[in-house]
Amino acid sequence: MQMNTNKIQINNKQFKLDDIQQILLNSELSQWEQGVYRFMLNWFDKSDFILQKTSGSTGNPKEIRLKKSAMKASAKKTLAFFNLQKGDTALLCLSIDYIAGKMMVLRALLGGLNLLIVEPNGKPEIPTQAIHFAAMVPMQVQKLIDAGYDFHNIKRLIIGGAAVVYNLQQAIEKLPVAVYASYGMTETCSHIALQRLNGPNSDAHFRLLDGVSISTNAQGCLMINAPELYPEPLQTNDLVDIISPHEFRWLGRADNVINSGGLKIFPEELELKISKLIGRECLIVSVPDKLLGQKAVLVLEGTEENPAIMLDKIKSSIGKHRTPKSVFFVEKFPRNSAMKIDRKAIMIS
């Protein structure tokens, strides 16, 4: 694997590969910084693959082998899509433990970008200099907006790892940065589709990157055909509507579907509708019911003085049968180490 230059630019400074090895000997490096530099060394070792754990957002995390050739192809697709040039600045504020963080580093290596690295927490410290490309999860974007950051120095931002809820979407529309939602997974070396969320060129649906085609199985779950990224068609558990050969609408995970007395309820789709009505992030989960088998309930952060009024408002908009049967409150939505909401950790009693 060869990068475009024999030097690596990190935080506005040029380094050679030997320098990276010396940096790792610095005992003052934090764990997250060590991970970034170790990945750089791993990229240039003799192996043709990277060991990577999946995020665990839809099941137990598992370790898979990702071909470096596939990761390189994915990085090149993103560099081309955003027309990123040598010397442009990219921000890494995601954990290097996950594919999204690794791919940000790789895009910088292959594109000759100046990689700015900051601690990957819920509200990252954004450098003040111009940033041509950044990637974040929705929680980071929301917390930065809540803190008053206006994204004025970022030119392009991709958001992934979880759906963009209505309130965040409304806030994004006012931002000066070009914001894209991304769809992808560990197996495809990050995103295979993007959706512009704001500006005059916003998209109604996800649009596939070049070299990717899709279909669905009998259950309506997405199948991805991207030979450069994955050697064979990849069957997902994501329910979608295919709008055109190049566009699709994501409905949610098949394993999250609630069968309530024969009525199929798609939680992610229902969450979007309800969040528009109540003006806050919400979750729809199922609990056992003697009559219906399963029933959908609404889970919110914090408290509400009169949830019955809220349910009446929801019922008048979406109808009786799809309205959650009750409302539960939690102090904070549980999240995994990738900062995604962990549905399975929601305890309803």
CSV table of C-alpha atoms in Angstrom, one decimal:
chain,number,residue,atom,x,y,z
A,1,MET,CA,0.0,0.0,0.0
A,2,GLN,CA,1.5,3.3,-1.1
A,3,MET,CA,0.2,6.7,0.0
A,4,ASN,CA,0.5,9.8,-2.2
A,5,THR,CA,3.5,11.2,-0.2
A,6,ASN,CA,6.2,9.8,2.0
A,7,LYS,CA,5.0,12.1,4.8
A,8,ILE,CA,2.0,12.2,7.0
A,9,GLN,CA,0.5,15.6,8.0
A,10,ILE,CA,-1.1,15.5,11.5
A,11,ASN,CA,-2.2,18.6,13.3
A,12,ASN,CA,-0.4,20.8,10.8
A,13,LYS,CA,2.9,19.0,11.1
A,14,GLN,CA,4.7,16.7,8.7
A,15,PHE,CA,5.8,13.3,9.9
A,16,LYS,CA,7.6,10.3,8.3
A,17,LEU,CA,6.6,6.8,9.1
A,18,ASP,CA,9.6,6.4,11.3
A,19,ASP,CA,8.5,9.4,13.3
A,20,ILE,CA,5.2,7.7,14.1
A,21,GLN,CA,7.1,4.8,15.6
A,22,GLN,CA,9.0,7.2,17.8
A,23,ILE,CA,5.8,9.0,18.8
A,24,LEU,CA,4.4,5.8,20.1
A,25,LEU,CA,7.3,5.5,22.6
A,26,ASN,CA,6.0,8.7,24.3
A,27,SER,CA,4.5,7.5,27.5
A,28,GLU,CA,2.4,10.7,27.8
A,29,LEU,CA,0.2,9.8,24.9
A,30,SER,CA,-3.4,9.1,25.8
A,31,GLN,CA,-5.0,5.8,24.8
A,32,TRP,CA,-7.0,7.3,22.0
A,33,GLU,CA,-4.0,9.0,20.5
A,34,GLN,CA,-2.0,5.7,20.7
A,35,GLY,CA,-4.8,4.0,18.8
A,36,VAL,CA,-4.6,6.5,16.0
A,37,TYR,CA,-0.8,6.1,15.5
A,38,ARG,CA,-1.0,2.3,15.9
A,39,PHE,CA,-3.5,2.1,13.1
A,40,MET,CA,-1.2,4.1,10.8
A,41,LEU,CA,1.6,1.6,11.4
A,42,ASN,CA,-0.8,-1.3,10.9
A,43,TRP,CA,-1.8,0.1,7.6
A,44,PHE,CA,1.7,0.0,6.3
A,45,ASP,CA,2.6,-3.5,7.6
A,46,LYS,CA,2.8,-6.6,5.4
A,47,SER,CA,-0.7,-7.8,6.1
A,48,ASP,CA,-3.3,-7.4,3.4
A,49,PHE,CA,-6.1,-7.0,5.9
A,50,ILE,CA,-7.2,-5.1,9.0
A,51,LEU,CA,-8.9,-6.8,11.9
A,52,GLN,CA,-12.0,-4.8,12.9
A,53,LYS,CA,-14.8,-5.2,15.4
A,54,THR,CA,-18.3,-4.4,14.3
A,55,SER,CA,-20.1,-1.7,16.4
A,56,GLY,CA,-22.5,-4.1,18.1
A,57,SER,CA,-25.5,-1.8,17.6
A,58,THR,CA,-27.6,-4.6,16.1
A,59,GLY,CA,-26.1,-7.6,18.0
A,60,ASN,CA,-23.0,-8.8,19.7
A,61,PRO,CA,-19.8,-7.2,18.3
A,62,LYS,CA,-17.8,-9.6,16.1
A,63,GLU,CA,-14.3,-9.4,14.7
A,64,ILE,CA,-14.0,-9.4,10.9
A,65,ARG,CA,-11.2,-9.1,8.4
A,66,LEU,CA,-11.3,-6.1,6.1
A,67,LYS,CA,-9.2,-6.2,3.0
A,68,LYS,CA,-6.9,-3.2,2.8
A,69,SER,CA,-7.7,-3.0,-0.9
A,70,ALA,CA,-11.4,-2.6,-0.1
A,71,MET,CA,-10.7,0.1,2.5
A,72,LYS,CA,-8.6,1.9,0.0
A,73,ALA,CA,-11.4,1.7,-2.6
A,74,SER,CA,-13.9,3.1,-0.1
A,75,ALA,CA,-11.5,6.0,0.8
A,76,LYS,CA,-11.0,6.9,-2.8
A,77,LYS,CA,-14.8,7.0,-3.4
A,78,THR,CA,-15.2,9.5,-0.6
A,79,LEU,CA,-12.2,11.6,-1.7
A,80,ALA,CA,-13.7,11.8,-5.2
A,81,PHE,CA,-17.3,12.4,-4.1
A,82,PHE,CA,-16.2,15.5,-2.0
A,83,ASN,CA,-13.5,16.5,-4.4
A,84,LEU,CA,-10.9,16.6,-1.6
A,85,GLN,CA,-7.5,17.7,-2.6
A,86,LYS,CA,-4.0,17.3,-1.2
A,87,GLY,CA,-3.4,19.7,1.6
A,88,ASP,CA,-7.1,20.0,2.5
A,89,THR,CA,-7.9,19.6,6.2
A,90,ALA,CA,-9.8,16.6,7.7
A,91,LEU,CA,-11.1,16.3,11.3
A,92,LEU,CA,-10.9,13.1,13.2
A,93,CYS,CA,-13.1,13.2,16.3
A,94,LEU,CA,-14.4,9.6,16.1
A,95,SER,CA,-13.0,6.7,17.9
A,96,ILE,CA,-10.3,4.8,16.0
A,97,ASP,CA,-11.7,1.6,17.5
A,98,TYR,CA,-14.5,1.7,14.9
A,99,ILE,CA,-14.4,1.7,11.1
A,100,ALA,CA,-15.6,5.3,10.8
A,101,GLY,CA,-12.5,6.5,12.7
A,102,LYS,CA,-10.1,4.3,10.7
A,103,MET,CA,-11.5,5.5,7.4
A,104,MET,CA,-11.0,9.1,8.3
A,105,VAL,CA,-7.4,8.4,8.9
A,106,LEU,CA,-7.1,6.4,5.7
A,107,ARG,CA,-8.7,9.2,3.6
A,108,ALA,CA,-6.1,11.6,5.0
A,109,LEU,CA,-3.3,9.1,4.3
A,110,LEU,CA,-4.3,8.4,0.7
A,111,GLY,CA,-5.5,11.9,-0.1
A,112,GLY,CA,-2.5,13.7,1.4
A,113,LEU,CA,-4.8,15.6,3.7
A,114,ASN,CA,-3.9,17.4,6.9
A,115,LEU,CA,-5.4,15.3,9.6
A,116,LEU,CA,-6.5,17.1,12.8
A,117,ILE,CA,-7.0,14.7,15.6
A,118,VAL,CA,-9.0,15.6,18.8
A,119,GLU,CA,-10.3,13.5,21.6
A,120,PRO,CA,-13.4,11.4,20.5
A,121,ASN,CA,-16.0,12.3,23.1
A,122,GLY,CA,-19.6,13.5,23.0
A,123,LYS,CA,-18.7,17.1,22.6
A,124,PRO,CA,-15.3,17.3,20.8
A,125,GLU,CA,-13.1,20.4,20.8
A,126,ILE,CA,-13.3,21.7,17.3
A,127,PRO,CA,-10.1,23.4,16.0
A,128,THR,CA,-10.6,27.0,14.9
A,129,GLN,CA,-8.9,26.7,11.5
A,130,ALA,CA,-10.7,25.9,8.3
A,131,ILE,CA,-11.8,22.2,8.0
A,132,HIS,CA,-12.6,20.9,4.6
A,133,PHE,CA,-14.1,17.5,5.8
A,134,ALA,CA,-15.4,16.1,9.0
A,135,ALA,CA,-17.4,13.1,10.3
A,136,MET,CA,-19.5,12.9,13.4
A,137,VAL,CA,-22.3,10.9,15.0
A,138,PRO,CA,-25.6,12.7,15.6
A,139,MET,CA,-25.0,13.1,19.4
A,140,GLN,CA,-21.8,15.0,18.8
A,141,VAL,CA,-23.5,17.3,16.3
A,142,GLN,CA,-26.4,17.9,18.7
A,143,LYS,CA,-24.2,18.7,21.7
A,144,LEU,CA,-22.1,21.1,19.7
A,145,ILE,CA,-25.1,22.9,18.5
A,146,ASP,CA,-26.5,23.0,22.0
A,147,ALA,CA,-23.2,24.5,23.2
A,148,GLY,CA,-23.5,27.3,20.6
A,149,TYR,CA,-21.0,26.1,18.0
A,150,ASP,CA,-22.2,27.1,14.5
A,151,PHE,CA,-19.9,25.0,12.3
A,152,HIS,CA,-18.8,28.1,10.4
A,153,ASN,CA,-15.3,26.7,9.8
A,154,ILE,CA,-16.3,23.3,8.5
A,155,LYS,CA,-17.0,23.0,4.8
A,156,ARG,CA,-18.4,19.4,4.6
A,157,LEU,CA,-19.8,17.2,7.3
A,158,ILE,CA,-21.0,13.6,7.2
A,159,ILE,CA,-23.1,12.2,10.0
A,160,GLY,CA,-23.4,8.4,10.5
A,161,GLY,CA,-23.9,5.7,13.1
A,162,ALA,CA,-27.6,6.5,13.8
A,163,ALA,CA,-30.6,8.2,12.2
A,164,VAL,CA,-30.8,12.0,12.3
A,165,VAL,CA,-33.9,12.8,14.4
A,166,TYR,CA,-36.3,15.6,13.5
A,167,ASN,CA,-35.1,18.2,15.9
A,168,LEU,CA,-31.5,17.8,14.8
A,169,GLN,CA,-32.6,17.9,11.1
A,170,GLN,CA,-34.3,21.2,11.8
A,171,ALA,CA,-31.1,22.6,13.3
A,172,ILE,CA,-28.9,21.3,10.5
A,173,GLU,CA,-31.0,23.1,7.9
A,174,LYS,CA,-29.8,26.4,9.5
A,175,LEU,CA,-26.1,25.5,9.5
A,176,PRO,CA,-23.6,27.0,6.9
A,177,VAL,CA,-21.8,23.6,6.5
A,178,ALA,CA,-22.9,21.1,3.8
A,179,VAL,CA,-24.2,18.2,5.8
A,180,TYR,CA,-24.7,14.7,4.6
A,181,ALA,CA,-26.3,11.6,6.3
A,182,SER,CA,-24.4,8.5,5.6
A,183,TYR,CA,-25.5,4.9,5.2
A,184,GLY,CA,-23.0,2.0,5.6
A,185,MET,CA,-21.5,-0.6,7.9
A,186,THR,CA,-18.3,-2.1,9.0
A,187,GLU,CA,-18.4,-4.8,6.3
A,188,THR,CA,-18.6,-2.1,3.5
A,189,CYS,CA,-15.7,-0.1,5.0
A,190,SER,CA,-18.0,2.8,6.0
A,191,HIS,CA,-20.6,4.4,3.8
A,192,ILE,CA,-22.0,3.2,0.5
A,193,ALA,CA,-24.7,6.0,0.2
A,194,LEU,CA,-25.1,9.6,1.2
A,195,GLN,CA,-28.0,12.0,1.6
A,196,ARG,CA,-27.5,15.8,1.5
A,197,LEU,CA,-29.6,17.1,4.5
A,198,ASN,CA,-29.5,20.9,3.9
A,199,GLY,CA,-29.1,23.6,1.3
A,200,PRO,CA,-30.7,24.0,-2.1
A,201,ASN,CA,-29.3,20.7,-3.3
A,202,SER,CA,-30.7,18.6,-0.4
A,203,ASP,CA,-31.8,15.0,-1.2
A,204,ALA,CA,-35.1,13.3,-0.3
A,205,HIS,CA,-33.4,9.9,-0.1
A,206,PHE,CA,-30.0,8.2,0.2
A,207,ARG,CA,-28.0,8.2,-3.1
A,208,LEU,CA,-25.5,5.4,-3.9
A,209,LEU,CA,-21.9,6.0,-4.5
A,210,ASP,CA,-20.4,5.0,-7.8
A,211,GLY,CA,-19.8,1.3,-8.2
A,212,VAL,CA,-22.6,0.3,-5.8
A,213,SER,CA,-25.9,-1.3,-6.7
A,214,ILE,CA,-28.8,-2.6,-4.5
A,215,SER,CA,-31.8,-4.9,-4.4
A,216,THR,CA,-34.0,-6.3,-1.7
A,217,ASN,CA,-34.9,-9.8,-0.6
A,218,ALA,CA,-38.4,-11.2,-0.1
A,219,GLN,CA,-38.7,-9.5,3.3
A,220,GLY,CA,-37.8,-6.1,1.9
A,221,CYS,CA,-34.3,-6.1,3.4
A,222,LEU,CA,-31.5,-4.3,1.5
A,223,MET,CA,-28.9,-6.3,-0.4
A,224,ILE,CA,-25.7,-4.4,-1.4
A,225,ASN,CA,-23.6,-5.3,-4.4
A,226,ALA,CA,-20.3,-3.4,-4.2
A,227,PRO,CA,-17.5,-5.7,-5.6
A,228,GLU,CA,-14.7,-3.2,-4.8
A,229,LEU,CA,-15.8,-3.1,-1.1
A,230,TYR,CA,-17.1,-6.6,-0.4
A,231,PRO,CA,-16.4,-9.8,-2.5
A,232,GLU,CA,-20.0,-10.9,-2.8
A,233,PRO,CA,-23.5,-9.4,-2.4
A,234,LEU,CA,-24.1,-8.4,1.2
A,235,GLN,CA,-27.5,-9.1,2.7
A,236,THR,CA,-28.4,-6.6,5.4
A,237,ASN,CA,-31.2,-6.6,8.0
A,238,ASP,CA,-32.2,-3.1,7.0
A,239,LEU,CA,-35.7,-2.6,5.6
A,240,VAL,CA,-35.7,-0.1,2.7
A,241,ASP,CA,-37.8,1.3,-0.2
A,242,ILE,CA,-35.9,1.4,-3.4
A,243,ILE,CA,-36.9,4.6,-5.1
A,244,SER,CA,-34.7,4.2,-8.2
A,245,PRO,CA,-31.5,2.2,-9.2
A,246,HIS,CA,-29.5,4.9,-7.4
A,247,GLU,CA,-31.8,5.9,-4.5
A,248,PHE,CA,-33.4,4.3,-1.5
A,249,ARG,CA,-35.3,5.2,1.7
A,250,TRP,CA,-34.3,3.6,4.9
A,251,LEU,CA,-37.2,2.3,7.0
A,252,GLY,CA,-35.4,0.6,10.0
A,253,ARG,CA,-34.0,-2.6,11.2
A,254,ALA,CA,-36.1,-5.8,10.5
A,255,ASP,CA,-35.2,-7.1,14.0
A,256,ASN,CA,-36.7,-4.0,15.5
A,257,VAL,CA,-40.1,-4.4,13.8
A,258,ILE,CA,-43.0,-4.8,16.4
A,259,ASN,CA,-45.8,-7.2,15.6
A,260,SER,CA,-48.7,-5.9,17.6
A,261,GLY,CA,-51.7,-8.1,17.1
A,262,GLY,CA,-50.8,-8.6,13.4
A,263,LEU,CA,-50.0,-4.9,12.8
A,264,LYS,CA,-46.4,-4.3,11.9
A,265,ILE,CA,-44.9,-1.2,13.4
A,266,PHE,CA,-41.5,0.1,12.2
A,267,PRO,CA,-40.0,1.8,15.2
A,268,GLU,CA,-37.5,4.1,13.4
A,269,GLU,CA,-40.2,5.3,11.0
A,270,LEU,CA,-42.6,6.0,13.8
A,271,GLU,CA,-40.0,7.7,15.9
A,272,LEU,CA,-39.4,10.2,13.1
A,273,LYS,CA,-43.1,11.0,12.9
A,274,ILE,CA,-43.6,11.3,16.7
A,275,SER,CA,-40.4,13.5,17.2
A,276,LYS,CA,-41.8,16.0,14.7
A,277,LEU,CA,-45.0,16.1,16.7
A,278,ILE,CA,-43.5,16.4,20.2
A,279,GLY,CA,-40.3,18.3,19.4
A,280,ARG,CA,-37.9,15.9,21.1
A,281,GLU,CA,-36.0,12.7,20.5
A,282,CYS,CA,-37.8,9.6,21.3
A,283,LEU,CA,-37.6,5.8,21.1
A,284,ILE,CA,-40.3,3.2,20.3
A,285,VAL,CA,-39.7,-0.2,21.9
A,286,SER,CA,-41.9,-3.2,22.5
A,287,VAL,CA,-43.0,-4.9,25.7
A,288,PRO,CA,-45.0,-8.2,26.0
A,289,ASP,CA,-48.8,-8.0,26.0
A,290,LYS,CA,-51.2,-10.8,26.7
A,291,LEU,CA,-53.7,-9.8,24.1
A,292,LEU,CA,-51.5,-8.3,21.3
A,293,GLY,CA,-48.3,-10.4,21.8
A,294,GLN,CA,-46.3,-7.2,21.7
A,295,LYS,CA,-47.2,-3.6,22.2
A,296,ALA,CA,-45.3,-0.5,21.3
A,297,VAL,CA,-44.5,2.0,24.0
A,298,LEU,CA,-42.9,5.5,23.8
A,299,VAL,CA,-39.6,6.1,25.7
A,300,LEU,CA,-38.4,9.6,26.5
A,301,GLU,CA,-35.6,11.2,28.4
A,302,GLY,CA,-36.5,13.3,31.4
A,303,THR,CA,-40.0,13.7,32.6
A,304,GLU,CA,-43.4,14.9,31.4
A,305,GLU,CA,-46.2,16.4,33.6
A,306,ASN,CA,-49.0,14.9,31.6
A,307,PRO,CA,-48.0,12.2,29.1
A,308,ALA,CA,-51.7,11.5,28.3
A,309,ILE,CA,-52.0,14.8,26.5
A,310,MET,CA,-49.0,13.9,24.5
A,311,LEU,CA,-50.5,10.5,23.5
A,312,ASP,CA,-53.8,12.2,22.5
A,313,LYS,CA,-51.8,14.6,20.2
A,314,ILE,CA,-50.0,11.6,18.6
A,315,LYS,CA,-53.2,9.7,18.2
A,316,SER,CA,-55.0,12.5,16.4
A,317,SER,CA,-52.1,12.7,13.9
A,318,ILE,CA,-51.1,9.1,13.2
A,319,GLY,CA,-54.2,7.2,14.3
A,320,LYS,CA,-55.2,4.9,17.2
A,321,HIS,CA,-53.5,1.7,16.1
A,322,ARG,CA,-50.0,3.0,15.6
A,323,THR,CA,-50.0,5.2,18.7
A,324,PRO,CA,-47.9,3.9,21.5
A,325,LYS,CA,-49.9,2.4,24.3
A,326,SER,CA,-48.0,4.2,27.1
A,327,VAL,CA,-45.1,6.4,27.8
A,328,PHE,CA,-42.0,5.6,29.9
A,329,PHE,CA,-39.2,7.9,31.0
A,330,VAL,CA,-35.5,7.3,31.5
A,331,GLU,CA,-32.9,9.7,32.8
A,332,LYS,CA,-30.7,9.2,29.8
A,333,PHE,CA,-30.9,7.0,26.8
A,334,PRO,CA,-28.2,4.2,27.2
A,335,ARG,CA,-25.5,4.4,24.6
A,336,ASN,CA,-22.7,2.0,23.5
A,337,SER,CA,-19.1,2.9,23.1
A,338,ALA,CA,-19.8,4.2,19.6
A,339,MET,CA,-22.2,6.7,21.1
A,340,LYS,CA,-25.2,5.0,19.5
A,341,ILE,CA,-28.4,4.5,21.4
A,342,ASP,CA,-28.5,0.9,22.7
A,343,ARG,CA,-32.2,-0.2,22.3
A,344,LYS,CA,-31.6,-3.5,24.0
A,345,ALA,CA,-30.4,-1.8,27.1
A,346,ILE,CA,-33.7,0.0,27.6
A,347,MET,CA,-35.3,-1.5,30.7
A,348,ILE,CA,-39.1,-1.1,30.9
A,349,SER,CA,-40.9,-2.2,34.1
